[in-house]
């Protein structure tokens, strides 16, 4: 059974290229399945690719919340 919310923390920043590609496919599949995915990353490219909404947290404070292009 799949979890209701999937938390992913910087998984795409580790491993070799094969691992990263496999991880990216798995994340894409989860998102397309309408599963809620929370992706934590410092990579704006990764966030732009996968996210339609962002929550920017800096030093424990919410800096912005909204559409990816706006945040």
MMTF fields as JSON, N, C-alpha, C and O atoms, coordinates in Angstrom:
{
  "mmtfVersion": "1.0.0",
  "mmtfProducer": "UNKNOWN",
  "numBonds": 283,
  "numAtoms": 284,
  "numGroups": 71,
  "numChains": 1,
  "numModels": 1,
  "chainsPerModel": [1],
  "groupsPerChain": [71],
  "chainIdList": ["A"],
  "bondAtomList": [4, 2, 8, 6, 12, 10, 16, 14, 20, 18, 24, 22, 28, 26, 32, 30, 36, 34, 40, 38, 44, 42, 48, 46, 52, 50, 56, 54, 60, 58, 64, 62, 68, 66, 72, 70, 76, 74, 80, 78, 84, 82, 88, 86, 92, 90, 96, 94, 100, 98, 104, 102, 108, 106, 112, 110, 116, 114, 120, 118, 124, 122, 128, 126, 132, 130, 136, 134, 140, 138, 144, 142, 148, 146, 152, 150, 156, 154, 160, 158, 164, 162, 168, 166, 172, 170, 176, 174, 180, 178, 184, 182, 188, 186, 192, 190, 196, 194, 200, 198, 204, 202, 208, 206, 212, 210, 216, 214, 220, 218, 224, 222, 228, 226, 232, 230, 236, 234, 240, 238, 244, 242, 248, 246, 252, 250, 256, 254, 260, 258, 264, 262, 268, 266, 272, 270, 276, 274, 280, 278],
  "bondOrderList": [1, 1, 1, 1, 1, 1, 1, 1, 1, 1, 1, 1, 1, 1, 1, 1, 1, 1, 1, 1, 1, 1, 1, 1, 1, 1, 1, 1, 1, 1, 1, 1, 1, 1, 1, 1, 1, 1, 1, 1, 1, 1, 1, 1, 1, 1, 1, 1, 1, 1, 1, 1, 1, 1, 1, 1, 1, 1, 1, 1, 1, 1, 1, 1, 1, 1, 1, 1, 1, 1],
  "groupList": [{"groupName": "UNK", "atomNameList": ["N", "CA", "C", "O"], "elementList": ["N", "C", "C", "O"], "formalChargeList": [0, 0, 0, 0], "bondAtomList": [1, 0, 2, 1, 3, 2], "bondOrderList": [1, 1, 2], "singleLetterCode": "X", "chemCompType": "L-PEPTIDE LINKING"}],
  "groupTypeList": [0, 0, 0, 0, 0, 0, 0, 0, 0, 0, 0, 0, 0, 0, 0, 0, 0, 0, 0, 0, 0, 0, 0, 0, 0, 0, 0, 0, 0, 0, 0, 0, 0, 0, 0, 0, 0, 0, 0, 0, 0, 0, 0, 0, 0, 0, 0, 0, 0, 0, 0, 0, 0, 0, 0, 0, 0, 0, 0, 0, 0, 0, 0, 0, 0, 0, 0, 0, 0, 0, 0],
  "groupIdList": [1, 2, 3, 4, 5, 6, 7, 8, 9, 10, 11, 12, 13, 14, 15, 16, 17, 18, 19, 20, 21, 22, 23, 24, 25, 26, 27, 28, 29, 30, 31, 32, 33, 34, 35, 36, 37, 38, 39, 40, 41, 42, 43, 44, 45, 46, 47, 48, 49, 50, 51, 52, 53, 54, 55, 56, 57, 58, 59, 60, 61, 62, 63, 64, 65, 66, 67, 68, 69, 70, 71],
  "secStructList": [7, 7, 7, 1, 3, 3, 3, 3, 3, 1, 4, 4, 4, 1, 1, 7, 2, 2, 2, 2, 2, 2, 2, 2, 2, 2, 2, 2, 2, 2, 2, 2, 6, 6, 7, 3, 3, 3, 3, 3, 7, 1, 7, 2, 2, 2, 2, 2, 2, 2, 7, 1, 3, 3, 3, 3, 3, 3, 6, 6, 3, 3, 3, 3, 3, 3, 3, 6, 6, 6, 7],
  "xCoordList": [0.834, 0.0, 0.88, 1.806, 0.599, 1.38, 1.0, -0.162, 1.974, 1.659, 0.806, 0.862, 0.022, -0.811, 0.05, -0.258, 1.128, 2.059, 3.459, 3.886, 4.174, 5.532, 6.498, 6.431, 7.401, 8.404, 9.725, 10.206, 10.32, 11.586, 12.55, 12.269, 13.693, 14.664, 15.967, 16.773, 16.17, 17.428, 17.882, 19.081, 16.971, 17.352, 18.038, 18.837, 17.752, 18.325, 19.735, 20.354, 20.248, 21.593, 22.657, 23.837, 22.248, 23.199, 23.173, 22.251, 24.2, 24.234, 24.777, 25.084, 24.885, 25.393, 24.253, 23.098, 24.589, 23.613, 22.464, 21.314, 22.755, 21.707, 20.709, 19.5, 21.215, 20.347, 19.476, 18.277, 20.084, 19.329, 18.206, 17.09, 18.501, 17.474, 16.34, 15.166, 16.697, 15.681, 14.822, 13.604, 15.46, 14.739, 13.809, 12.677, 14.273, 13.453, 12.22, 11.128, 12.394, 11.252, 10.25, 9.043, 10.74, 9.856, 9.076, 7.882, 9.735, 9.057, 7.994, 6.871, 8.352, 7.388, 6.16, 5.035, 6.37, 5.251, 4.348, 3.124, 4.931, 4.148, 3.313, 2.141, 3.923, 3.227, 2.08, 0.978, 2.329, 1.274, 0.138, -0.988, 0.419, -0.611, -1.475, -2.357, -1.232, -1.948, -1.619, -2.353, -0.532, -0.073, 0.541, 1.199, 0.337, 0.96, 2.437, 2.802, 3.28, 4.727, 5.284, 5.019, 6.054, 6.756, 8.224, 8.836, 8.792, 10.169, 11.001, 10.706, 12.039, 12.951, 14.213, 14.84, 14.59, 15.774, 16.309, 15.571, 17.614, 18.242, 18.384, 18.808, 18.034, 18.197, 16.966, 15.901, 17.116, 15.988, 15.561, 14.382, 16.511, 16.175, 15.281, 14.3, 15.611, 14.799, 13.412, 12.408, 13.356, 12.072, 11.215, 10.01, 11.824, 11.088, 10.55, 9.45, 11.329, 10.938, 9.748, 8.871, 9.707, 8.725, 7.575, 6.518, 7.755, 6.787, 5.941, 6.428, 4.663, 3.808, 3.567, 3.073, 3.918, 3.83, 5.076, 5.606, 5.53, 6.711, 6.446, 5.678, 7.103, 7.175, 8.658, 9.424, 9.063, 10.454, 10.615, 9.986, 11.483, 11.761, 13.237, 14.098, 13.521, 14.901, 15.076, 14.367, 16.032, 16.315, 15.046, 14.828, 14.21, 13.014, 11.825, 10.783, 11.96, 10.869, 10.357, 11.129, 9.034, 8.433, 8.75, 8.41, 9.403, 9.76, 8.741, 8.434, 8.217, 7.235, 6.512, 7.044, 5.287, 4.458, 3.622, 2.944, 3.675, 2.858, 3.297, 3.964, 2.913, 3.267, 4.778, 5.451, 5.296, 6.746, 7.405, 8.408, 6.858, 7.464, 7.43, 8.283, 6.466, 6.357, 7.328, 7.854, 7.556, 8.426, 9.876, 10.768],
  "yCoordList": [-1.181, 0.0, 1.247, 1.354, 2.177, 3.408, 4.355, 4.412, 5.095, 6.071, 7.203, 7.484, 7.847, 8.969, 10.166, 10.878, 10.374, 11.47, 10.884, 10.182, 11.174, 10.68, 11.839, 12.842, 11.715, 12.737, 12.32, 11.214, 13.201, 12.91, 14.032, 15.197, 13.688, 14.693, 14.553, 13.667, 15.425, 15.517, 14.196, 13.999, 13.303, 12.005, 12.13, 11.266, 13.169, 13.297, 13.877, 13.997, 14.237, 14.811, 13.772, 14.104, 12.523, 11.465, 10.365, 10.282, 9.526, 8.378, 8.726, 9.878, 7.693, 7.879, 8.274, 8.368, 8.5, 8.973, 7.984, 8.398, 6.697, 5.68, 5.772, 5.707, 5.922, 6.044, 7.292, 7.242, 8.418, 9.667, 9.558, 10.017, 8.956, 8.799, 7.9, 8.189, 6.806, 5.901, 6.629, 6.459, 7.427, 8.185, 9.216, 9.388, 9.895, 10.904, 10.263, 10.829, 9.092, 8.385, 8.005, 8.16, 7.509, 7.087, 8.281, 8.164, 9.407, 10.6, 11.054, 11.376, 11.079, 11.479, 10.583, 11.065, 9.283, 8.336, 8.621, 8.578, 8.911, 9.2, 10.469, 10.512, 11.489, 12.755, 12.555, 13.056, 11.834, 11.58, 10.74, 10.809, 9.951, 9.107, 9.889, 9.316, 11.174, 12.053, 11.793, 12.235, 11.083, 10.926, 12.247, 12.916, 12.63, 13.842, 13.575, 12.654, 14.38, 14.239, 15.539, 16.615, 15.442, 16.583, 16.371, 15.426, 17.253, 17.129, 18.23, 19.413, 17.844, 18.797, 18.859, 17.832, 20.066, 20.194, 21.612, 22.565, 21.739, 23.043, 23.353, 24.449, 22.407, 22.548, 23.184, 22.569, 24.42, 25.088, 24.373, 24.384, 23.755, 22.997, 21.819, 21.579, 21.079, 19.933, 20.393, 19.786, 21.46, 21.965, 22.454, 22.204, 23.146, 23.627, 22.472, 22.549, 21.406, 20.258, 19.508, 19.064, 19.361, 18.489, 19.192, 18.592, 20.442, 21.069, 22.131, 22.889, 22.174, 23.26, 24.286, 25.383, 23.923, 24.838, 24.646, 23.541, 25.731, 25.672, 26.344, 27.3, 25.814, 26.448, 26.683, 25.727, 27.927, 28.293, 28.55, 29.443, 27.738, 27.877, 28.214, 27.537, 29.251, 29.646, 29.928, 30.751, 29.229, 29.375, 29.203, 29.914, 28.234, 27.905, 28.82, 28.642, 29.795, 30.737, 30.587, 30.378, 30.699, 30.659, 31.974, 33.058, 31.854, 33.029, 33.284, 34.433, 32.194, 32.344, 31.027, 29.959, 31.119, 29.964, 30.326, 31.354, 29.472, 29.767, 28.979, 27.951, 29.477, 28.824, 28.844, 29.787, 27.795, 27.638, 28.875, 29.364, 29.377, 30.549, 31.804, 32.678, 31.905, 33.079, 33.016, 34.04, 31.82, 31.664, 31.62, 31.493],
  "zCoordList": [0.0, 0.0, 0.0, 0.804, -0.888, -0.986, 0.147, 0.547, 0.661, 1.704, 1.135, -0.062, 1.987, 1.537, 1.14, 0.184, 1.884, 1.6, 1.541, 2.458, 0.457, 0.275, 0.497, -0.214, 1.481, 1.77, 1.151, 1.397, 0.345, -0.33, -0.002, -0.285, 0.599, 1.042, 0.266, 0.551, -0.713, -1.457, -2.086, -2.282, -2.4, -2.944, -4.295, -4.655, -5.043, -6.379, -6.379, -7.437, -5.208, -5.141, -4.804, -4.698, -4.635, -4.283, -5.338, -6.149, -5.31, -6.205, -7.579, -7.882, -8.394, -9.745, -10.688, -10.274, -11.94, -12.918, -13.098, -13.24, -13.094, -13.236, -12.087, -12.306, -10.862, -9.688, -9.781, -9.503, -10.174, -10.28, -11.313, -11.071, -12.453, -13.489, -12.999, -13.233, -12.316, -11.773, -10.73, -10.693, -9.899, -8.872, -9.5, -9.047, -10.528, -11.198, -11.846, -11.798, -12.445, -13.028, -11.946, -12.135, -10.818, -9.722, -9.16, -8.884, -8.993, -8.488, -9.482, -9.095, -10.754, -11.793, -11.783, -11.914, -11.63, -11.582, -10.394, -10.524, -9.242, -8.04, -8.231, -7.856, -8.812, -9.023, -10.011, -9.788, -11.092, -12.087, -11.514, -12.006, -10.483, -9.877, -8.889, -8.248, -8.763, -7.834, -6.376, -5.492, -6.104, -4.726, -4.288, -5.085, -3.039, -2.517, -2.283, -1.552, -2.905, -2.788, -2.227, -2.764, -1.15, -0.576, -0.874, -0.376, -1.69, -2.141, -1.504, -1.673, -0.773, -0.138, -0.981, -1.239, -1.416, -2.26, -2.22, -1.97, -2.473, -2.651, -4.14, -4.507, -4.989, -6.427, -7.055, -7.112, -7.526, -8.155, -9.436, -9.792, -10.125, -11.328, -11.022, -11.726, -9.974, -9.56, -9.133, -9.509, -8.351, -7.884, -9.047, -9.076, -10.001, -11.173, -12.004, -12.551, -12.096, -12.911, -12.319, -13.06, -11.004, -10.383, -9.674, -9.48, -9.285, -8.381, -9.067, -9.906, -8.696, -9.164, -8.054, -8.316, -6.805, -5.664, -4.798, -4.691, -4.187, -3.324, -1.984, -1.881, -0.97, 0.338, 0.596, 0.716, 0.681, 0.913, 2.404, 2.971, 3.031, 4.461, 4.615, 4.055, 5.368, 5.613, 7.1, 7.678, 7.707, 9.14, 9.976, 10.957, 9.562, 10.312, 10.088, 10.719, 9.201, 8.945, 7.519, 6.583, 7.373, 6.056, 5.335, 5.811, 4.189, 3.4, 2.286, 1.967, 1.697, 0.613, 0.426, 0.727, -0.076, -0.395, -1.604, -1.62, -2.622, -3.799, -5.011, -4.897, -6.176, -7.433, -7.603, -7.189, -8.216, -8.366, -8.985, -8.465, -10.072, -10.739, -9.88, -10.033, -8.985, -8.124, -6.943, -6.506, -6.439, -5.272, -5.706, -4.868]
}
